[in-house]
Amino acid sequence: MLKAVQILGWSSGLTISQRLTKTRKSSSVSFISSSLNLSTFPSVTSSSPRRILSFNTTRMSSSLPGTDPVANSPAFVSVQSAGDVRKIKFCQWCGGPTKHEIPDGEEKLRAICTHCGKIAYQNPKMVVGCLIEHEEKILLCKRNIQPSHGLWTLPAGYLEVGESAAQGAMRETWEEAGATVEVISPFAQLDIPLIGQTYVIFLAKLKNLHFAPGPESLECRLFALDEIPFDSLAFSSIYVTLNLYLEDLKNGKVKFHYGTINKRPGSSPSDIRAFSLDYHLQP
């Protein structure tokens, strides 16, 4: 299902050597240090810009929220890199050869059929998944497919035509973890312009304790909150989602998060921390 997902990472103000550690007292979670502590960023101050009523805007890149990306900035690079229209050589409707031009009234290069004249538009893929907590443990799957074979992830995959985002997230959880879940609420939307993907992650709970790896998983396991394998996670989107969740627990309230993941220029594709989380919105 999720065979061509992002291999991005984390940057912006934190060193790779910083780890998430915590101690637990009774049922509460106490953090000694966090690899995602929003209060450590200079932009998270009383003067942080606001864009939407009841939402705080956290800026973690050089581009101000609501402004156009500057050339050579991470946001600009991401937008320009999303989809290579020149790879579209033939029309998907009639099979005719395409030319690559900017159509009248538009601003982007498109693949235009030289026979029927139809324009091939490229649209982002939506990836949906579940963050499942059971008795202060999180359900993770070890991937049995590339990319990131053998690394841990939340159950997630591409949304299918004919299903809602929540239905797709439950289906993916069943296919990858053999688990039936109840969706509680949306938790995070993370846009990844570089690869043309949007992640929508839902909070969910197990309907029962029966789960087992599907064909795309080597193993499924409930991890205690202080045992989540951050050094062995498959994708930056999962790294961000889990850190946001733990940060919410630390603050005593689980909230909805929106953000844009932009890859750090020149970083290795396998470095899941080599990116910035821009335009971070939360209640």
Short mmCIF file of C-alpha atoms in Angstrom, two decimals:
data_model
loop_
_atom_site.label_atom_id
_atom_site.label_comp_id
_atom_site.label_asym_id
_atom_site.label_seq_id
_atom_site.Cartn_x
_atom_site.Cartn_y
_atom_site.Cartn_z
CA MET A 1 0.00 0.00 0.00
CA LEU A 2 2.52 2.55 1.10
CA LYS A 3 5.31 1.65 -1.34
CA ALA A 4 6.45 5.10 -2.40
CA VAL A 5 6.35 7.25 0.68
CA GLN A 6 8.61 10.00 1.86
CA ILE A 7 12.10 9.51 3.20
CA LEU A 8 12.48 12.86 4.88
CA GLY A 9 13.67 13.97 8.32
CA TRP A 10 13.88 16.60 11.05
CA SER A 11 15.98 19.74 11.31
CA SER A 12 15.19 23.27 12.52
CA GLY A 13 16.85 24.08 15.80
CA LEU A 14 17.48 20.63 17.25
CA THR A 15 20.57 18.46 16.95
CA ILE A 16 20.34 14.86 15.85
CA SER A 17 21.98 13.77 19.09
CA GLN A 18 19.05 15.02 21.15
CA ARG A 19 16.87 12.11 22.21
CA LEU A 20 13.43 11.77 23.60
CA THR A 21 13.64 10.40 27.12
CA LYS A 22 11.10 10.45 29.88
CA THR A 23 10.20 9.05 33.23
CA ARG A 24 6.84 7.84 34.32
CA LYS A 25 5.13 8.50 37.62
CA SER A 26 1.97 6.48 38.11
CA SER A 27 -0.14 7.04 34.98
CA SER A 28 1.42 10.36 33.95
CA VAL A 29 4.34 10.90 31.59
CA SER A 30 7.14 13.25 32.69
CA PHE A 31 9.64 14.39 30.05
CA ILE A 32 13.31 14.96 30.90
CA SER A 33 14.04 16.16 27.36
CA SER A 34 12.15 15.99 24.11
CA SER A 35 13.34 15.80 20.54
CA LEU A 36 10.26 17.86 19.64
CA ASN A 37 9.86 20.61 22.21
CA LEU A 38 8.04 23.48 20.55
CA SER A 39 9.02 25.84 23.33
CA THR A 40 12.70 25.55 22.34
CA PHE A 41 12.12 27.28 19.00
CA PRO A 42 12.69 31.05 18.93
CA SER A 43 9.47 31.53 16.93
CA VAL A 44 7.29 30.14 19.71
CA THR A 45 6.90 33.33 21.69
CA SER A 46 4.15 35.71 22.61
CA SER A 47 4.83 37.49 19.33
CA SER A 48 4.26 34.41 17.21
CA PRO A 49 2.09 35.34 14.21
CA ARG A 50 -1.54 34.24 14.18
CA ARG A 51 -3.47 33.29 11.07
CA ILE A 52 -6.64 31.59 12.26
CA LEU A 53 -8.84 32.18 15.26
CA SER A 54 -7.95 29.81 18.12
CA PHE A 55 -4.93 28.41 16.25
CA ASN A 56 -1.32 29.30 17.10
CA THR A 57 1.04 29.49 14.14
CA THR A 58 4.50 28.11 14.81
CA ARG A 59 7.07 29.11 12.20
CA MET A 60 10.08 26.82 11.92
CA SER A 61 11.60 28.00 8.65
CA SER A 62 12.74 31.17 6.96
CA SER A 63 9.42 31.65 5.13
CA LEU A 64 6.68 33.49 7.00
CA PRO A 65 3.28 31.79 7.06
CA GLY A 66 1.05 33.20 4.40
CA THR A 67 3.90 34.55 2.28
CA ASP A 68 5.28 33.23 -0.95
CA PRO A 69 8.36 31.01 -0.59
CA VAL A 70 11.65 32.66 -1.44
CA ALA A 71 13.73 31.14 -4.22
CA ASN A 72 16.25 28.59 -2.89
CA SER A 73 14.36 28.33 0.40
CA PRO A 74 13.18 24.83 1.50
CA ALA A 75 9.55 25.73 0.78
CA PHE A 76 10.37 26.96 -2.72
CA VAL A 77 12.46 23.88 -3.50
CA SER A 78 9.66 21.61 -2.31
CA VAL A 79 6.97 23.28 -4.40
CA GLN A 80 9.12 23.23 -7.50
CA SER A 81 10.10 19.58 -7.00
CA ALA A 82 6.61 18.16 -6.58
CA GLY A 83 6.10 15.92 -9.62
CA ASP A 84 8.17 15.88 -12.80
CA VAL A 85 5.74 16.71 -15.59
CA ARG A 86 8.39 15.97 -18.24
CA LYS A 87 8.14 12.28 -17.37
CA ILE A 88 4.64 12.25 -18.86
CA LYS A 89 5.41 11.27 -22.46
CA PHE A 90 2.01 9.98 -23.61
CA CYS A 91 -1.62 10.92 -23.13
CA GLN A 92 -3.53 8.80 -20.60
CA TRP A 93 -6.74 9.17 -22.64
CA CYS A 94 -5.76 8.56 -26.27
CA GLY A 95 -2.13 7.46 -26.05
CA GLY A 96 -0.86 10.31 -28.20
CA PRO A 97 2.52 11.96 -27.55
CA THR A 98 2.58 14.98 -25.25
CA LYS A 99 4.25 18.36 -25.43
CA HIS A 100 5.30 20.30 -22.36
CA GLU A 101 4.08 23.88 -22.21
CA ILE A 102 2.42 26.35 -19.89
CA PRO A 103 -1.25 26.51 -20.98
CA ASP A 104 -2.90 29.88 -21.50
CA GLY A 105 -4.15 31.30 -18.23
CA GLU A 106 -1.99 28.98 -16.11
CA GLU A 107 1.38 29.31 -14.41
CA LYS A 108 2.82 25.78 -14.34
CA LEU A 109 4.35 23.57 -16.98
CA ARG A 110 1.88 20.86 -18.07
CA ALA A 111 1.88 17.78 -20.30
CA ILE A 112 -0.52 18.50 -23.17
CA CYS A 113 -1.60 15.84 -25.65
CA THR A 114 -0.65 16.76 -29.23
CA HIS A 115 -3.58 14.71 -30.57
CA CYS A 116 -6.63 15.34 -28.38
CA GLY A 117 -5.38 18.46 -26.60
CA LYS A 118 -6.19 17.23 -23.08
CA ILE A 119 -3.98 18.40 -20.21
CA ALA A 120 -2.57 15.95 -17.65
CA TYR A 121 -2.83 17.47 -14.18
CA GLN A 122 -0.79 16.00 -11.34
CA ASN A 123 -2.43 15.91 -7.93
CA PRO A 124 -1.09 14.93 -4.50
CA LYS A 125 -1.71 11.50 -2.98
CA MET A 126 -3.43 11.21 0.39
CA VAL A 127 -1.93 8.82 2.93
CA VAL A 128 -4.18 7.88 5.86
CA GLY A 129 -3.34 6.00 9.04
CA CYS A 130 -4.05 5.47 12.71
CA LEU A 131 -2.20 6.36 15.88
CA ILE A 132 -3.50 3.66 18.22
CA GLU A 133 -2.93 3.89 21.95
CA HIS A 134 -3.84 1.04 24.29
CA GLU A 135 -3.09 1.33 27.99
CA GLU A 136 -0.31 3.90 27.43
CA LYS A 137 1.20 1.89 24.60
CA ILE A 138 1.35 2.66 20.85
CA LEU A 139 0.80 0.07 18.12
CA LEU A 140 3.59 0.06 15.52
CA CYS A 141 4.32 -2.15 12.51
CA LYS A 142 7.75 -3.22 11.25
CA ARG A 143 7.76 -2.82 7.46
CA ASN A 144 8.14 -5.85 5.21
CA ILE A 145 8.40 -3.77 2.01
CA GLN A 146 10.62 -1.06 0.61
CA PRO A 147 11.27 1.73 1.23
CA SER A 148 12.44 1.49 4.86
CA HIS A 149 12.20 -2.30 5.07
CA GLY A 150 12.62 -3.46 8.67
CA LEU A 151 11.83 -0.07 10.22
CA TRP A 152 8.83 0.83 12.37
CA THR A 153 5.81 2.85 11.32
CA LEU A 154 2.20 3.55 12.17
CA PRO A 155 -0.25 1.51 10.08
CA ALA A 156 -0.94 3.78 7.11
CA GLY A 157 -1.31 3.76 3.33
CA TYR A 158 -2.89 5.38 0.31
CA LEU A 159 -6.56 6.35 0.42
CA GLU A 160 -8.67 4.42 -2.11
CA VAL A 161 -11.41 5.86 -4.32
CA GLY A 162 -14.83 5.33 -2.77
CA GLU A 163 -13.81 5.49 0.90
CA SER A 164 -13.56 8.27 3.44
CA ALA A 165 -10.26 9.17 5.06
CA ALA A 166 -11.34 7.49 8.31
CA GLN A 167 -12.48 4.36 6.47
CA GLY A 168 -9.16 4.20 4.64
CA ALA A 169 -7.22 4.54 7.89
CA MET A 170 -9.19 1.69 9.46
CA ARG A 171 -8.71 -0.47 6.36
CA GLU A 172 -4.96 0.13 6.31
CA THR A 173 -4.77 -0.76 10.00
CA TRP A 174 -6.54 -4.03 9.31
CA GLU A 175 -4.35 -4.85 6.30
CA GLU A 176 -1.03 -4.02 7.96
CA ALA A 177 -1.71 -4.95 11.58
CA GLY A 178 -4.73 -7.26 11.49
CA ALA A 179 -6.38 -4.93 14.03
CA THR A 180 -9.94 -3.64 14.16
CA VAL A 181 -10.07 -0.12 15.54
CA GLU A 182 -12.47 2.67 16.37
CA VAL A 183 -11.45 6.09 15.10
CA ILE A 184 -11.69 8.72 17.83
CA SER A 185 -10.68 11.95 16.11
CA PRO A 186 -8.29 13.40 13.53
CA PHE A 187 -4.89 14.12 15.05
CA ALA A 188 -2.57 15.46 12.36
CA GLN A 189 -2.46 16.59 8.76
CA LEU A 190 1.09 16.80 7.41
CA ASP A 191 1.64 18.05 3.87
CA ILE A 192 4.82 16.94 2.07
CA PRO A 193 5.03 19.01 -1.14
CA LEU A 194 8.37 17.55 -2.26
CA ILE A 195 6.81 14.17 -2.98
CA GLY A 196 3.21 15.28 -3.49
CA GLN A 197 1.71 13.62 -0.42
CA THR A 198 -0.61 14.63 2.40
CA TYR A 199 -0.74 12.54 5.58
CA VAL A 200 -3.93 12.41 7.62
CA ILE A 201 -3.46 10.55 10.90
CA PHE A 202 -6.36 9.65 13.21
CA LEU A 203 -6.35 8.83 16.89
CA ALA A 204 -7.89 5.39 17.33
CA LYS A 205 -8.39 2.66 19.90
CA LEU A 206 -8.36 -1.12 19.61
CA LYS A 207 -11.73 -2.85 19.66
CA ASN A 208 -9.98 -5.96 20.95
CA LEU A 209 -6.44 -7.18 21.57
CA HIS A 210 -6.28 -9.36 18.46
CA PHE A 211 -3.66 -8.06 16.02
CA ALA A 212 -1.04 -9.72 13.80
CA PRO A 213 1.25 -8.62 10.95
CA GLY A 214 -0.21 -8.56 7.45
CA PRO A 215 1.78 -9.24 4.25
CA GLU A 216 3.40 -5.80 4.34
CA SER A 217 4.53 -6.11 7.98
CA LEU A 218 7.19 -8.26 9.62
CA GLU A 219 5.94 -7.64 13.14
CA CYS A 220 3.30 -5.68 15.05
CA ARG A 221 3.91 -4.61 18.61
CA LEU A 222 2.55 -2.36 21.34
CA PHE A 223 5.34 -0.06 22.57
CA ALA A 224 5.28 1.67 25.93
CA LEU A 225 5.51 5.43 25.47
CA ASP A 226 9.07 5.50 26.80
CA GLU A 227 10.13 2.62 24.53
CA ILE A 228 9.07 3.98 21.12
CA PRO A 229 12.00 3.21 18.75
CA PHE A 230 12.71 6.74 17.50
CA ASP A 231 16.06 5.64 16.08
CA SER A 232 14.34 2.97 13.96
CA LEU A 233 11.32 4.80 12.55
CA ALA A 234 10.63 4.51 8.83
CA PHE A 235 9.55 8.01 7.85
CA SER A 236 9.74 11.60 9.00
CA SER A 237 5.94 11.88 9.01
CA ILE A 238 5.79 9.15 11.65
CA TYR A 239 8.63 10.75 13.59
CA VAL A 240 6.76 14.07 13.66
CA THR A 241 3.38 12.50 14.49
CA LEU A 242 4.69 10.55 17.47
CA ASN A 243 6.65 13.50 18.82
CA LEU A 244 3.64 15.79 18.54
CA TYR A 245 1.54 13.22 20.38
CA LEU A 246 4.05 12.83 23.21
CA GLU A 247 4.40 16.60 23.47
CA ASP A 248 0.62 16.88 23.77
CA LEU A 249 0.61 14.29 26.55
CA LYS A 250 3.32 16.26 28.32
CA ASN A 251 1.15 19.39 28.12
CA GLY A 252 -1.94 17.55 29.32
CA LYS A 253 -4.09 17.94 26.20
CA VAL A 254 -4.15 16.11 22.87
CA LYS A 255 -4.78 18.57 20.03
CA PHE A 256 -5.11 18.60 16.25
CA HIS A 257 -1.97 19.57 14.33
CA TYR A 258 -1.36 20.85 10.82
CA GLY A 259 2.07 21.37 9.29
CA THR A 260 4.19 21.23 6.15
CA ILE A 261 7.24 18.98 6.07
CA ASN A 262 10.00 20.41 3.89
CA LYS A 263 13.19 18.49 3.22
CA ARG A 264 16.44 20.18 4.17
CA PRO A 265 18.40 20.90 0.95
CA GLY A 266 21.45 18.70 0.50
CA SER A 267 20.46 16.18 3.17
CA SER A 268 20.53 12.43 2.75
CA PRO A 269 17.19 10.85 1.76
CA SER A 270 17.63 8.32 4.56
CA ASP A 271 17.97 10.99 7.26
CA ILE A 272 14.48 11.10 8.74
CA ARG A 273 15.40 14.16 10.84
CA ALA A 274 16.66 16.29 7.95
CA PHE A 275 13.63 18.51 7.39
CA SER A 276 11.77 21.44 8.84
CA LEU A 277 8.16 21.50 10.03
CA ASP A 278 6.77 24.72 8.60
CA TYR A 279 3.43 26.49 9.13
CA HIS A 280 2.71 24.41 12.23
CA LEU A 281 -0.84 25.16 13.38
CA GLN A 282 -2.44 23.90 16.56
CA PRO A 283 -5.37 24.97 18.75
#
